[in-house]
Short mmCIF file of C-alpha atoms in Angstrom, two decimals:
data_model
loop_
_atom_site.label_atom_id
_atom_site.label_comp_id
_atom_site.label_asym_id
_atom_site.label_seq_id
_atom_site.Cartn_x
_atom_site.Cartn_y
_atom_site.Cartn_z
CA UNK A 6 28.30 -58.94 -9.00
CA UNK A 7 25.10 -60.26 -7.51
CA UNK A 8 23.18 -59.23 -10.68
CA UNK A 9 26.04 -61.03 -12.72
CA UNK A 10 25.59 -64.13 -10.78
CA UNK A 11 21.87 -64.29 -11.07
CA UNK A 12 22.31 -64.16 -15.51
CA UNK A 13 24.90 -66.54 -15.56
CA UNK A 14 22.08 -68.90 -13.49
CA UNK A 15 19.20 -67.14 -15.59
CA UNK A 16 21.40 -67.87 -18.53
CA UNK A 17 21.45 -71.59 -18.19
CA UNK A 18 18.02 -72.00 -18.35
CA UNK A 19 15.42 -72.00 -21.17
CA UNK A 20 11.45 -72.63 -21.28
CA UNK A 21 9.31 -75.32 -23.19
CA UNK A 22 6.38 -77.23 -22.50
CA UNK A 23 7.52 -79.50 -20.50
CA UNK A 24 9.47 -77.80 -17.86
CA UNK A 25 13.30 -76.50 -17.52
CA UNK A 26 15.96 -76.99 -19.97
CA UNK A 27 19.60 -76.27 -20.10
CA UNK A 28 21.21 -73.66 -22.10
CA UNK A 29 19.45 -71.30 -24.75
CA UNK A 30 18.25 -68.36 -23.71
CA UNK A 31 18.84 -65.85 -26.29
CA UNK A 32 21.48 -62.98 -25.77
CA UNK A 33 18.73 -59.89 -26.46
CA UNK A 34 16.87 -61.61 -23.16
CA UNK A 35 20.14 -61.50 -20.73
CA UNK A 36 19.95 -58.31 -22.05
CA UNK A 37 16.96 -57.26 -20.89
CA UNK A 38 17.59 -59.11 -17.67
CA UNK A 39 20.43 -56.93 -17.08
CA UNK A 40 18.37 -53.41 -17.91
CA UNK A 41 15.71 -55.01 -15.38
CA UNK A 42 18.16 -55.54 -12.86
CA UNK A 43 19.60 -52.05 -13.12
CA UNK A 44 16.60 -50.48 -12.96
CA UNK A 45 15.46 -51.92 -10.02
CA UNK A 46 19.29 -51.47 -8.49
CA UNK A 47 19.41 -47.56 -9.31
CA UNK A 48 15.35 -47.40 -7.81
CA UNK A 49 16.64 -49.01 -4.40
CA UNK A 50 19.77 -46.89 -4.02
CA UNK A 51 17.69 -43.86 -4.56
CA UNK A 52 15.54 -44.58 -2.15
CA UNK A 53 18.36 -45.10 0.00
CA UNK A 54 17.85 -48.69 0.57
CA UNK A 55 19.35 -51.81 -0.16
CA UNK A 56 18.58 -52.88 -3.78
CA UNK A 57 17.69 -56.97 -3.76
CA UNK A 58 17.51 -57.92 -7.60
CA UNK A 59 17.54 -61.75 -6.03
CA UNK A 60 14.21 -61.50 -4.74
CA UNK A 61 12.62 -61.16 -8.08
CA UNK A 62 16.11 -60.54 -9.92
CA UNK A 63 14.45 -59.71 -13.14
CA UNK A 64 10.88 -58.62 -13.03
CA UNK A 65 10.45 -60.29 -15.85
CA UNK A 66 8.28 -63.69 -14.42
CA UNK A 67 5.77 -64.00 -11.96
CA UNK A 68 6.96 -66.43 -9.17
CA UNK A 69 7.52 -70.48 -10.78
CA UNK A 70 5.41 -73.16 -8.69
CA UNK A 71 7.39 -76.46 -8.33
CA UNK A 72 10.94 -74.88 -7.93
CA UNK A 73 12.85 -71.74 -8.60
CA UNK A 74 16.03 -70.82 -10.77
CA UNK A 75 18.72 -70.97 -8.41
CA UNK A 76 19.75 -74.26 -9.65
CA UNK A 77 18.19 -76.43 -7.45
CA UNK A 78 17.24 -80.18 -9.16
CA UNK A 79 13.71 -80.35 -10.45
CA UNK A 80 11.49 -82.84 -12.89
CA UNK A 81 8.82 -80.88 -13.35
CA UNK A 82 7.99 -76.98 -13.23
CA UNK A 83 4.81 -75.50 -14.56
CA UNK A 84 4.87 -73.46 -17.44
CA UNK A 85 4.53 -69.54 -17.13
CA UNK A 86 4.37 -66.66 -19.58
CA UNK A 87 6.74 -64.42 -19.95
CA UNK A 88 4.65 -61.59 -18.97
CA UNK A 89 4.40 -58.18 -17.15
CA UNK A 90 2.50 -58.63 -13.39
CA UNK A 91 -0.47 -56.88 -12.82
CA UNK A 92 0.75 -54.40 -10.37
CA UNK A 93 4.43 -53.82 -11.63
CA UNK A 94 5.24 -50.35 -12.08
CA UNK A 95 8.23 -47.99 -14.04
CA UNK A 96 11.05 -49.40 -16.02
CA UNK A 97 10.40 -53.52 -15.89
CA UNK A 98 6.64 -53.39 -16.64
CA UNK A 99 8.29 -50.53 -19.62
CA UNK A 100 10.09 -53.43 -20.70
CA UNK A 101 7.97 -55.96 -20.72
CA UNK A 102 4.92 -54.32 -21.95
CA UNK A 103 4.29 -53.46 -25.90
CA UNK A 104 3.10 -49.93 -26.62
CA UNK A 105 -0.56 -49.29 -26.89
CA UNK A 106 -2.27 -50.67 -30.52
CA UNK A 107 0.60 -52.96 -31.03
CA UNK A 108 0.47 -55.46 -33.41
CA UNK A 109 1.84 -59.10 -32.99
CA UNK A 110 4.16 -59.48 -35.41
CA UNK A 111 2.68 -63.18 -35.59
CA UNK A 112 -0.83 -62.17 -36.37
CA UNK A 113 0.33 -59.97 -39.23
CA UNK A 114 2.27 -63.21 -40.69
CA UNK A 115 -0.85 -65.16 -40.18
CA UNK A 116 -2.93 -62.69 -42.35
CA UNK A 117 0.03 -62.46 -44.83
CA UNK A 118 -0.20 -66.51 -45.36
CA UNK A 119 -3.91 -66.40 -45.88
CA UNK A 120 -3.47 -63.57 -48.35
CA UNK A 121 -0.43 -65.48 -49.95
CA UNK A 122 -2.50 -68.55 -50.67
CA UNK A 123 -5.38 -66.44 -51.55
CA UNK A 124 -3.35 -65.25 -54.57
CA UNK A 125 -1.26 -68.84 -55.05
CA UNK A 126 -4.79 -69.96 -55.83
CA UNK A 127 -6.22 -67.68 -58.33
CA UNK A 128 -3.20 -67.73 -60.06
CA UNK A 129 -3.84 -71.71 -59.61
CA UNK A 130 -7.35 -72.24 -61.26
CA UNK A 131 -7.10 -69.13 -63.85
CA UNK A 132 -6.32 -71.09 -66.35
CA UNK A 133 -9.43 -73.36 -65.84
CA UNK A 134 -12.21 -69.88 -67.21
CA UNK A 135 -9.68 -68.71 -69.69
CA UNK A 136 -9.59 -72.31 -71.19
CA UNK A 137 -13.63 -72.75 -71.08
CA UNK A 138 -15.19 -73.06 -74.66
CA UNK A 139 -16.47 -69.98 -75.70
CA UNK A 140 -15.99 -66.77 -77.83
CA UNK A 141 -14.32 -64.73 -75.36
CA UNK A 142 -12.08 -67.56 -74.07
CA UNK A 143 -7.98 -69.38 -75.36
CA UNK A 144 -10.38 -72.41 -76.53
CA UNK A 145 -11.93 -70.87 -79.16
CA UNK A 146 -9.28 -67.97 -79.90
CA UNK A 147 -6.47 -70.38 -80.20
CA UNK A 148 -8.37 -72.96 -81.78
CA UNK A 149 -7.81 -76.17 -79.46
CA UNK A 150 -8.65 -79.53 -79.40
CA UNK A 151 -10.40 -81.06 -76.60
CA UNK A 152 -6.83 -82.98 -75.99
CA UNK A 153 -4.69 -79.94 -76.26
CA UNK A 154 -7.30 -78.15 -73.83
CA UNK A 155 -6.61 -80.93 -71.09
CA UNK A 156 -2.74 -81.21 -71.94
CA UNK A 157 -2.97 -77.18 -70.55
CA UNK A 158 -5.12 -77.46 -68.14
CA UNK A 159 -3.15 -80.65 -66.46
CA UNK A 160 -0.13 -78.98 -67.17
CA UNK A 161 0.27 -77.02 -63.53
CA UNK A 162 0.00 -80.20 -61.89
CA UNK A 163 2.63 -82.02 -63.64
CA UNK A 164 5.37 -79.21 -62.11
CA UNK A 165 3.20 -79.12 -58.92
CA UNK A 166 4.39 -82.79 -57.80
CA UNK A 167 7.67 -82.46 -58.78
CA UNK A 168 8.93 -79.94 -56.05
CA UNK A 169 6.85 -80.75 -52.95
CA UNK A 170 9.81 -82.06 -50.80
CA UNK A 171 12.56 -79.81 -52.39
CA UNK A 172 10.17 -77.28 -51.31
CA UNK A 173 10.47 -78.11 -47.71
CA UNK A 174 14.25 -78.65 -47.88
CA UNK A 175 14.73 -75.61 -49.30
CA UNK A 176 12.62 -73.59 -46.54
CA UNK A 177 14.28 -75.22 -43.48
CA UNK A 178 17.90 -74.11 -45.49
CA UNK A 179 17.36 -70.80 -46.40
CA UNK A 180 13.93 -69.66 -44.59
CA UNK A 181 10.45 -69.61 -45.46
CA UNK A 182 10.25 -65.99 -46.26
CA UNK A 183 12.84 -66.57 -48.94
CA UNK A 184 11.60 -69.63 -50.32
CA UNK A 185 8.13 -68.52 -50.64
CA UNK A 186 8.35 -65.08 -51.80
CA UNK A 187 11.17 -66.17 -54.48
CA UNK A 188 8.55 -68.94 -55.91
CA UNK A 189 5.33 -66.59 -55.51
CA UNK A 190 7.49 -63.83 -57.84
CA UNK A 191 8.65 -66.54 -59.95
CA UNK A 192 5.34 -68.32 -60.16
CA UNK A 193 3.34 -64.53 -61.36
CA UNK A 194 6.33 -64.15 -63.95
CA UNK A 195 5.56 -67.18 -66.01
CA UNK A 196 1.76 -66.52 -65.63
CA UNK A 197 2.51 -63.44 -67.60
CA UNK A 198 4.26 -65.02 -70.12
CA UNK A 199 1.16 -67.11 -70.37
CA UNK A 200 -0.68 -64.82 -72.60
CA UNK A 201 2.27 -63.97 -74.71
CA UNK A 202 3.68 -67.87 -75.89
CA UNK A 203 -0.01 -68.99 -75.88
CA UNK A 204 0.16 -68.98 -79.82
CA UNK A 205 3.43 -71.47 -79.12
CA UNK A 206 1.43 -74.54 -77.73
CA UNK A 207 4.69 -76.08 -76.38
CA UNK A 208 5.71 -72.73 -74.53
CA UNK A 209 2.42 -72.22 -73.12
CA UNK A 210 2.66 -75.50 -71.68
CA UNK A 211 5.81 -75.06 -70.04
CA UNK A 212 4.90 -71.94 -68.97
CA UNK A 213 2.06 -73.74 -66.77
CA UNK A 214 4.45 -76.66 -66.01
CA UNK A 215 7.26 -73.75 -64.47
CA UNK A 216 3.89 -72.38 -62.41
CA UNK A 217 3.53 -75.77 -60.74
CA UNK A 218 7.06 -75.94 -60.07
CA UNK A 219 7.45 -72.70 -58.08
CA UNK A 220 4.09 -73.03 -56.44
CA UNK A 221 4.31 -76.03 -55.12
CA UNK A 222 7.09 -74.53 -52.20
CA UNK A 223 3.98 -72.82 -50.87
CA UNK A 224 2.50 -75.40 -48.54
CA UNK A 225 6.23 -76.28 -47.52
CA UNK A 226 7.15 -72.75 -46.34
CA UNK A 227 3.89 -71.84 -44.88
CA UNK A 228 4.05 -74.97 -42.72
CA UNK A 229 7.74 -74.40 -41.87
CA UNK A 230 6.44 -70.66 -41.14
CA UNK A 231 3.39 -71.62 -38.77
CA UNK A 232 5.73 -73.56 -36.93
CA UNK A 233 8.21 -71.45 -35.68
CA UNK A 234 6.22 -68.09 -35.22
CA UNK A 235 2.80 -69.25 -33.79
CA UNK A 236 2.75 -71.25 -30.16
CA UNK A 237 1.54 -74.52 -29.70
CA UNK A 238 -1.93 -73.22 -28.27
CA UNK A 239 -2.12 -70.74 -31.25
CA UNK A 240 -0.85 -73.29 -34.10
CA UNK A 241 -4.32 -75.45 -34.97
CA UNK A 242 -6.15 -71.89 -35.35
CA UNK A 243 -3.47 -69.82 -37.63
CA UNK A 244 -3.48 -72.99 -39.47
CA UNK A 245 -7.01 -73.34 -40.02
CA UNK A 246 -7.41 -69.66 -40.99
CA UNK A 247 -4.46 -69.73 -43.25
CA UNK A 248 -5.66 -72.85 -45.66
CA UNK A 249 -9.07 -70.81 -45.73
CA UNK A 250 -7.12 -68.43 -47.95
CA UNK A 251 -6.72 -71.33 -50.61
CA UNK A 252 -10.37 -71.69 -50.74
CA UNK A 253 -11.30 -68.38 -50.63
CA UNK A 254 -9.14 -67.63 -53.34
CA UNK A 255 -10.90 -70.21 -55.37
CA UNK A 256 -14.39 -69.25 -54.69
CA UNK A 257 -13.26 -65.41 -56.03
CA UNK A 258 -11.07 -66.56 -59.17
CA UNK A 259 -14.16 -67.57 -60.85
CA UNK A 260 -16.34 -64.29 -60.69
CA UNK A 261 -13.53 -62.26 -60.88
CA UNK A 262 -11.53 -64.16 -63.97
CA UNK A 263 -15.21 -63.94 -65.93
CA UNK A 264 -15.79 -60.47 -65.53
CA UNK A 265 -12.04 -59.95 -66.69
CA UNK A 266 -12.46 -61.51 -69.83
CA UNK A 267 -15.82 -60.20 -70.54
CA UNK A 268 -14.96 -56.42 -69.83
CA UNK A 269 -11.47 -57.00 -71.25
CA UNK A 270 -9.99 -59.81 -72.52
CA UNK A 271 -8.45 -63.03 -71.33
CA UNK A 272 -4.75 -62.15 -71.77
CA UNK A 273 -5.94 -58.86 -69.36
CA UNK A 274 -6.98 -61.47 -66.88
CA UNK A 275 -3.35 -63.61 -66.88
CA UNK A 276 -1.85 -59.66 -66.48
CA UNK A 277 -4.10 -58.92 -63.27
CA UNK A 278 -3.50 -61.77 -61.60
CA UNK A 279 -0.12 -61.48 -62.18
CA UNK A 280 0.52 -57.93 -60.91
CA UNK A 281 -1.44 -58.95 -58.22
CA UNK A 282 1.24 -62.32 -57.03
CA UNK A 283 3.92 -59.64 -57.62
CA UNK A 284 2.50 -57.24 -55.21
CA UNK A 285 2.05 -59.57 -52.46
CA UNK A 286 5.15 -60.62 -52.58
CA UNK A 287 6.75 -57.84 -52.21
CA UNK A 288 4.92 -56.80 -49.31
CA UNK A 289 5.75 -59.91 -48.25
CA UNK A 290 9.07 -59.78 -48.51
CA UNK A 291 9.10 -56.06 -46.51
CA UNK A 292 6.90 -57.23 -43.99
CA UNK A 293 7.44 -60.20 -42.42
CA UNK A 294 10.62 -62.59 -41.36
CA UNK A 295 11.49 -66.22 -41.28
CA UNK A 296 11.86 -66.55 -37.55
CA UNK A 297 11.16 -64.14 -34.83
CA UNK A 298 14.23 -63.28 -33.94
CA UNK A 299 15.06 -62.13 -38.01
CA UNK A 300 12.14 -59.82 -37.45
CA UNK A 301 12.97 -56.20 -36.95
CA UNK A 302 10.25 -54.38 -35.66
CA UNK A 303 8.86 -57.37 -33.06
CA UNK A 304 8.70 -56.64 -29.64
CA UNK A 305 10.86 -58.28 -26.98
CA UNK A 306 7.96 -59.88 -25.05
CA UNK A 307 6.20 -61.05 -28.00
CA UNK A 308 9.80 -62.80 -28.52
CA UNK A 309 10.03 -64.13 -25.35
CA UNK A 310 6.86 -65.24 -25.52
CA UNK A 311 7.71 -67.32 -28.90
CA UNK A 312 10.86 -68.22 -27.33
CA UNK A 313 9.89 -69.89 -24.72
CA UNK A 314 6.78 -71.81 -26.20
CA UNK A 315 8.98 -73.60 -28.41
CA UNK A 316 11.35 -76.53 -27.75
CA UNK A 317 15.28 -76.22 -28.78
CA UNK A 318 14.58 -78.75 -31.72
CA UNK A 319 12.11 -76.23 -32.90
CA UNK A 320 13.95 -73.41 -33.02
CA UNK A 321 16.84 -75.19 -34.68
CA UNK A 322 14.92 -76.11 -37.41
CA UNK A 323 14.73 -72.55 -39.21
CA UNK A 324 17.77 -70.87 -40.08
CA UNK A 325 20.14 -68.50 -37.77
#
């Protein structure tokens, strides 16, 4: 009863940054309240003493400053981490503590972003070396003008502004992971086709217009992304690291598009890249999650960690 009393209080609270709020904390935590609480019951009946799960009913916090959880009217608590003590030993610190050479299921996302625009990019600024004058290029192969060579190569941006906000509509609906994986697929589909209408100078175009269109969900998801799976301390940093992806992708396009045409040929190049999109996306798609409570693998302190960094508005921006 006493351990029933202290989730049902437990229950009606929730973390954020700026102290205590009512009502949101998530049924896999109560659950892990209640294991704590066991544990620690089953320990002090062994023992043949008197368990007290009220004292620290859950093991799960280190004692709040500024006021406590049994209900008692407060403005202002300081923040704490949901994390194991120092000195707390058997089934709570168990709980609470991922096994050794875990990986935060947030820092893999990160890295997946970064690789994600890394690849949006090169798929991005291909088109710029394959339509370069020159023998082993579309300019001279296809025989352009200089106006049909800029038609092309503004081509990506004329989709690219046309989707920006449905982009971020879209990822707040149905998830980032969705959104962004479905567009990255979509996006290394048409540049494909590129090489194979490029005799067709109207296809070719739309094929570049449909690239802009499905790319340009990127920035939308990966900013819906960031912001439910990194903290606020961790947010500027993921994000800087993750737009370095666009640029890095850029810098490697170049070399890597040249020495694709010159060993092979250009249409190998569009094929590459291609397979390459494809790839990520699937891994994508396997690997990570939209929130981190979709996630499977994540661990419940790296959870409550994200839970409780982020404000109910927040978390009721990405889908359930």
């Amino acid at each position: 009863e006493e351990a029933g009393e202290q989730v049902n209080r437990v229950g009606r609270v929730s973390w954020s940054r700026g102290g205590v709020r009512e009502g949101s904390l998530r049924g896999s935590e109560v659950e892990g309240v209640m294991d704590a609480l066991r544990s620690r019951t089953a320990r002090g009946l062994e023992e043949g003493g008197t368990a007290s799960p009220l004292e620290d009913p859950s093991g799960l916090r280190q004692p709040l400053s500024g006021g406590s959880l049994d209900g008692t009217p407060q403005d202002e608590v300081e923040e704490e981490a949901l994390l194991p003590k120092d000195k707390m030993q058997g089934h709570d610190h168990a709980y609470l503590a991922p096994p050794r050479g875990y990986v935060p299921r947030r820092f893999i996302l990160v890295m997946m972003l970064f690789l994600g625009l890394f690849v949006a990019y090169m798929l991005r600024v291909c088109i710029s070396v394959a339509a370069a004058p020159g023998p082993l290029g579309m300019y001279d192969a296809l025989d352009w003008t200089k106006t049909q060579q800029g038609v092309v190569l503004g081509a990506f941006f004329d989709g690219y502004i046309t989707t920006q906000i449905v982009g971020g509509i879209l990822a707040r609906r149905f998830g980032g992971k969705a959104v962004l994986g479905t567009g990255m697929i979509m996006a290394c589909l048409c540049t494909a086709l590129t090489p194979i209408v490029s005799h067709t100078f109207p296809l070719l175009v739309a094929c570049r217009v449909a690239v802009g269109v499905f790319q340009a969900v990127t920035f939308p998801c990966v900013m819906t992304l960031l912001g439910v799976w990194c903290t606020p301390q961790e947010r500027s940093a993921s994000v800087g690291l993750v737009m370095a992806g666009s640029y890095t992708g850029t810098v490697v396009t170049y070399p890597l598009a040249a020495y694709l045409m010159e060993t092979y040929s250009w249409q190998t190049m569009f094929f590459f890249l291609a397979g390459l999109g494809c790839t990520w996306a699937v891994c994508f798609l396997f690997i990570c999650a939209s929130t981190p409570a979709l996630h499977s693998s994540i661990h419940r302190a790296e959870l409550a960690k994200l839970s409780f960094a982020m404000d109910p508005q927040e978390e009721g921006d990405a889908p359930a």
